[in-house]
């Protein structure tokens, strides 16, 4: 009986320690989650006059949707950022983009995701048509609020699938369309990624990952098997072709960064991840891989700029370039980022800012890659 008493005490102590650890972690998360947008400050630590830093909720097509609006000068041109399904504004804390130096930036969190993952927001399945319509409605909200005839539209990753269609439908609302990691033919992109990943893990001697990939081949006929999609993000990040070229772990690079982000409340952080599989690219995947943007949007009646990282296999660099070459527009600029994967604005912000300042805001393409 003595030994069972000892074991029982050990179990109770272990459970108490676990409960205590969970309580401590929850307390830390609460401390890290006040949920207030950080203001811009001057050299003396005072509020920067004329700046804007807000977290707002706006009725968009019948659903209240959340967004951060940030800028050091609220009279600057307005930029609407369309994320790729997973809101990624929180990453700018570790990877400052500098966008707020030149624009009043709206980091919109789309229907069913992040700040917009609220009761009733997923009552109906999210469609590409709905997100395009929402994009245009958010655009009109920003135009009216800031008194602008036109704003700039930036899509990233899956957000380019939505953003470029909004620009095609209502070009009169936008000064330019900016595609970062532009989707083109996503099924071809996935096939190229699969071949790259398989070759890379074979070269590295990672037999476990090779076996998983070989068991779930991506083909133009069969598409992207669920088993492939289950390991896709992890595999891409391990080989440096995911979110950034230097980011090797989704857990350390994205999940933990989101937990430390003070402008979300704890509930908003939970919603961010709870909604990940039910919003954006996750629910539009079938549509995305069955759509060729060459046919869907063959031309745009406004200036177009593509920003592409050479290490990007999430949305293929080569497919984006092939699409750009065929896309008709009054002004085009394609910009290669040689040290970037999927997020040039996070990875090479100085170069991005120079292009925005000297080309995009002046309506030229002098810094673009030679044609």
XYZ file of C-alpha atoms in Angstrom:
371
model
C 0.000 0.000 0.000
C 2.895 2.333 0.764
C 4.149 2.267 -2.818
C 0.657 3.103 -4.164
C 0.450 5.986 -1.717
C 3.771 7.272 -3.008
C 2.659 6.882 -6.628
C -0.614 8.657 -5.844
C 1.235 11.559 -4.287
C 3.561 11.788 -7.299
C 0.563 11.854 -9.648
C -1.160 14.560 -7.579
C 2.002 16.648 -7.434
C 2.478 16.256 -11.187
C -1.119 17.277 -11.883
C -0.831 20.254 -9.555
C 2.389 21.309 -11.271
C 0.747 20.974 -14.685
C -2.255 23.037 -13.595
C 0.077 25.625 -12.125
C 2.120 25.771 -15.327
C -1.022 26.191 -17.428
C -2.204 28.972 -15.123
C 1.143 30.748 -15.365
C 1.159 30.458 -19.171
C -2.415 31.741 -19.369
C -1.428 34.672 -17.160
C 1.536 35.486 -19.373
C -0.648 35.326 -22.485
C -3.160 37.702 -20.894
C -0.376 40.141 -20.055
C 0.836 39.913 -23.658
C -2.682 40.484 -25.000
C -4.047 43.925 -24.086
C -5.446 44.231 -27.611
C -4.726 47.928 -28.071
C -3.169 49.211 -31.311
C 0.248 50.721 -30.640
C 0.318 54.462 -31.341
C 3.037 56.132 -33.373
C 5.257 58.326 -31.219
C 7.805 61.064 -31.825
C 11.371 61.311 -30.503
C 10.038 62.375 -27.098
C 7.659 59.451 -26.819
C 4.591 61.614 -27.384
C 1.793 60.819 -29.796
C 2.928 61.573 -33.353
C 0.766 64.407 -34.606
C -1.264 63.515 -37.683
C -0.703 59.773 -37.345
C -3.376 57.103 -37.154
C -3.388 53.758 -35.339
C -6.762 52.092 -34.972
C -8.470 48.733 -34.727
C -11.955 49.156 -36.147
C -14.954 47.030 -37.068
C -16.984 47.964 -40.126
C -20.208 46.452 -41.555
C -19.197 44.980 -44.926
C -21.880 43.242 -46.993
C -23.890 42.386 -43.898
C -20.999 41.188 -41.726
C -18.978 43.213 -39.222
C -15.354 42.893 -40.290
C -12.238 43.958 -38.425
C -9.156 45.811 -39.618
C -6.126 47.700 -38.386
C -5.573 51.135 -39.921
C -2.030 52.438 -39.542
C -0.080 55.388 -40.856
C 2.378 58.022 -39.671
C 0.535 60.642 -41.697
C -3.186 60.117 -42.212
C -3.084 62.374 -45.284
C -0.834 59.916 -47.141
C -2.312 57.781 -49.946
C -4.412 54.866 -48.703
C -3.286 51.268 -49.226
C -5.631 48.302 -48.740
C -3.773 45.075 -47.924
C -5.542 41.799 -48.793
C -3.965 38.923 -46.885
C -3.702 35.369 -48.147
C -6.280 33.770 -45.868
C -4.280 33.864 -42.636
C -4.073 37.488 -41.390
C -0.355 38.295 -41.126
C -0.222 41.879 -39.867
C 1.194 40.537 -36.580
C 4.369 39.486 -38.422
C 5.219 43.145 -39.092
C 6.184 43.490 -35.424
C 9.197 41.247 -36.064
C 9.568 42.201 -39.724
C 8.723 45.932 -40.030
C 7.620 46.766 -43.575
C 7.820 50.559 -43.365
C 4.602 50.794 -45.381
C 3.151 53.231 -42.849
C 5.867 55.745 -43.811
C 4.290 56.263 -47.232
C 0.708 55.080 -46.891
C -2.231 54.949 -44.552
C -2.408 51.162 -44.502
C -5.579 49.161 -43.942
C -4.704 45.638 -42.762
C -8.141 44.133 -43.384
C -8.900 40.732 -41.836
C -11.314 39.107 -44.240
C -14.712 37.578 -43.663
C -14.387 34.555 -41.374
C -10.730 35.160 -40.433
C -8.909 36.819 -37.526
C -10.754 39.887 -36.246
C -13.653 39.007 -38.551
C -14.079 35.482 -37.156
C -17.179 36.375 -35.173
C -20.569 34.850 -34.500
C -22.467 34.438 -37.735
C -19.513 35.389 -39.936
C -19.324 31.844 -41.318
C -23.068 31.176 -41.481
C -22.703 30.754 -45.238
C -19.746 29.253 -47.119
C -17.226 31.906 -48.128
C -16.826 32.190 -51.902
C -14.358 33.973 -54.144
C -17.193 36.144 -55.425
C -18.043 37.186 -51.855
C -14.442 38.107 -51.038
C -14.081 40.120 -54.251
C -17.285 41.967 -53.394
C -16.063 42.529 -49.832
C -12.772 43.915 -51.149
C -14.617 46.487 -53.232
C -16.846 47.420 -50.290
C -13.843 47.879 -47.970
C -12.277 49.982 -50.723
C -15.337 52.239 -50.815
C -15.333 52.538 -47.021
C -11.718 53.716 -47.141
C -12.353 56.079 -50.066
C -15.246 57.695 -48.248
C -13.533 57.867 -44.881
C -10.316 59.425 -46.167
C -11.815 61.468 -48.994
C -9.867 59.682 -51.747
C -11.097 59.066 -55.293
C -8.674 56.160 -55.617
C -6.602 54.017 -53.289
C -3.787 51.499 -53.792
C -4.605 47.779 -53.625
C -2.010 45.224 -52.484
C -2.682 41.483 -52.472
C -0.364 38.895 -50.922
C -0.376 35.189 -51.763
C -3.990 33.970 -51.737
C -4.985 37.607 -51.381
C -3.723 38.199 -54.919
C -6.339 35.772 -56.216
C -9.025 38.023 -54.717
C -7.288 41.367 -55.134
C -6.508 41.151 -58.828
C -10.121 40.209 -59.576
C -11.335 43.222 -57.599
C -8.921 45.438 -59.563
C -10.212 43.948 -62.814
C -13.841 44.516 -61.848
C -13.456 48.089 -60.568
C -10.195 49.597 -61.917
C -11.571 53.116 -61.478
C -11.276 52.708 -57.689
C -7.524 52.053 -57.646
C -4.383 54.021 -58.418
C -2.498 50.749 -58.953
C -2.622 47.032 -58.200
C 0.332 45.526 -56.321
C 0.708 41.741 -56.340
C 3.111 40.266 -53.768
C 3.712 36.561 -54.446
C 1.095 36.696 -57.182
C -0.995 33.602 -57.862
C -1.032 32.634 -61.536
C -1.634 28.940 -62.220
C -1.630 27.510 -58.715
C -1.867 23.857 -59.707
C 1.260 24.224 -61.852
C 2.849 26.051 -58.935
C 2.062 23.160 -56.594
C 3.490 20.662 -59.052
C 6.721 22.668 -59.249
C 6.792 22.919 -55.454
C 6.259 19.181 -55.059
C 9.173 18.384 -57.370
C 11.403 20.902 -55.559
C 10.499 19.552 -52.108
C 10.964 15.913 -53.111
C 14.370 16.620 -54.646
C 15.411 18.722 -51.654
C 14.529 16.131 -49.029
C 16.143 13.370 -51.071
C 19.290 15.458 -51.235
C 19.156 16.053 -47.467
C 18.600 12.383 -46.717
C 15.255 13.005 -44.984
C 13.733 9.626 -45.745
C 10.644 10.226 -43.609
C 9.627 13.342 -45.543
C 10.509 11.681 -48.845
C 8.205 8.779 -48.011
C 5.345 11.118 -47.131
C 5.742 13.076 -50.350
C 6.071 9.977 -52.515
C 2.833 8.672 -50.981
C 0.963 11.864 -51.961
C 2.133 12.989 -55.401
C 0.845 16.233 -56.892
C -0.215 15.813 -60.500
C -1.966 17.971 -63.064
C -4.650 15.276 -63.329
C -5.104 14.405 -59.659
C -4.431 17.785 -58.081
C -3.181 18.207 -54.508
C -3.927 15.216 -52.239
C -4.977 15.927 -48.649
C -1.897 14.088 -47.391
C 0.306 16.502 -49.367
C -1.540 19.568 -48.074
C -1.126 18.257 -44.508
C 2.686 18.475 -44.745
C 3.030 21.236 -47.354
C 3.675 24.220 -45.062
C 6.066 22.344 -42.788
C 7.998 20.969 -45.767
C 8.265 24.357 -47.492
C 9.514 26.089 -44.365
C 12.128 23.407 -43.670
C 13.637 24.059 -47.097
C 13.371 27.861 -46.908
C 10.691 28.327 -49.566
C 7.804 29.220 -47.264
C 6.809 32.481 -45.583
C 10.371 33.788 -45.596
C 13.607 32.272 -46.860
C 15.083 32.338 -43.344
C 11.997 30.989 -41.516
C 12.386 27.271 -40.920
C 9.514 26.606 -38.514
C 5.827 27.495 -38.721
C 5.565 27.072 -34.949
C 8.430 29.402 -34.025
C 8.107 31.752 -36.966
C 4.331 32.243 -37.061
C 2.430 30.627 -34.175
C 4.614 31.942 -31.353
C 4.850 35.357 -33.028
C 1.059 35.593 -33.065
C 0.857 34.743 -29.353
C 3.307 37.540 -28.508
C 1.476 40.161 -30.577
C 0.075 42.705 -28.114
C -2.474 44.318 -30.455
C -4.665 41.207 -30.321
C -6.641 40.220 -27.248
C -6.294 36.622 -26.103
C -9.697 35.843 -27.594
C -8.634 37.350 -30.910
C -5.510 35.199 -30.899
C -7.617 32.110 -30.342
C -9.980 33.176 -33.142
C -7.021 33.760 -35.457
C -6.078 30.085 -35.320
C -9.561 28.677 -34.813
C -10.637 30.283 -38.071
C -7.529 29.414 -40.098
C -8.987 26.271 -41.650
C -12.345 27.891 -42.364
C -11.409 31.066 -44.211
C -9.514 32.493 -47.154
C -7.244 30.176 -49.098
C -8.261 27.175 -47.001
C -11.866 27.196 -48.230
C -11.113 28.569 -51.698
C -8.369 26.070 -52.454
C -10.396 24.051 -54.936
C -11.297 27.212 -56.822
C -7.746 28.528 -56.735
C -6.078 25.424 -58.152
C -8.670 25.090 -60.893
C -8.314 28.702 -62.074
C -5.713 30.062 -64.473
C -5.323 33.793 -63.928
C -4.136 34.157 -67.521
C -7.700 33.335 -68.546
C -9.495 34.770 -65.512
C -7.804 38.192 -65.649
C -5.939 38.603 -68.952
C -5.779 42.400 -68.704
C -6.121 45.265 -66.250
C -7.014 48.866 -66.943
C -4.609 50.319 -64.352
C -0.889 50.196 -63.448
C 0.276 46.763 -62.232
C 3.301 45.864 -60.108
C 4.450 42.345 -59.172
C 6.894 41.714 -56.287
C 8.376 38.221 -56.379
C 10.929 36.309 -54.292
C 13.142 33.866 -56.183
C 12.854 31.297 -53.385
C 9.056 31.357 -53.429
C 7.488 27.967 -54.063
C 4.290 28.772 -52.173
C 3.227 30.787 -55.217
C 5.755 30.012 -57.942
C 8.105 32.791 -59.041
C 8.300 31.378 -62.563
C 4.528 31.069 -62.918
C 4.068 34.646 -61.687
C 6.602 35.860 -64.256
C 4.906 33.907 -67.054
C 1.556 35.437 -66.109
C 3.047 38.940 -65.877
C 4.532 38.644 -69.361
C 1.082 37.858 -70.805
C -0.911 40.309 -68.691
C -1.978 43.439 -70.554
C -1.928 46.747 -68.644
C -1.164 50.408 -69.405
C 1.911 50.220 -67.140
C 3.648 47.164 -65.691
C 6.588 46.512 -63.417
C 8.035 43.157 -62.338
C 10.496 43.196 -59.425
C 12.699 40.254 -58.456
C 13.802 39.928 -54.827
C 16.888 37.714 -54.783
C 16.950 37.149 -51.009
C 13.253 36.479 -50.506
C 10.799 33.616 -50.595
C 7.072 34.297 -50.167
C 7.105 37.718 -48.455
C 9.442 40.316 -50.033
C 7.856 43.160 -48.046
C 8.925 41.373 -44.833
C 12.262 40.044 -46.074
C 13.693 42.954 -48.088
C 11.768 45.970 -46.787
C 14.334 48.597 -47.843
C 14.174 47.497 -51.475
C 10.380 47.304 -51.309
C 10.157 50.812 -49.877
C 12.439 52.211 -52.581
C 10.234 50.719 -55.311
C 7.077 52.017 -53.660
C 8.545 55.474 -53.212
C 10.227 55.888 -56.592
C 8.036 53.823 -58.925
C 4.596 53.031 -57.513
C 3.838 56.441 -56.011
C 5.135 58.231 -59.110
C 3.337 55.956 -61.572
C 6.523 54.748 -63.258
C 8.496 51.499 -63.585
C 12.110 52.687 -63.814
C 13.330 50.215 -61.161
C 11.584 47.200 -62.691
C 13.467 44.187 -64.028
C 14.635 44.623 -67.621
C 12.135 43.221 -70.115
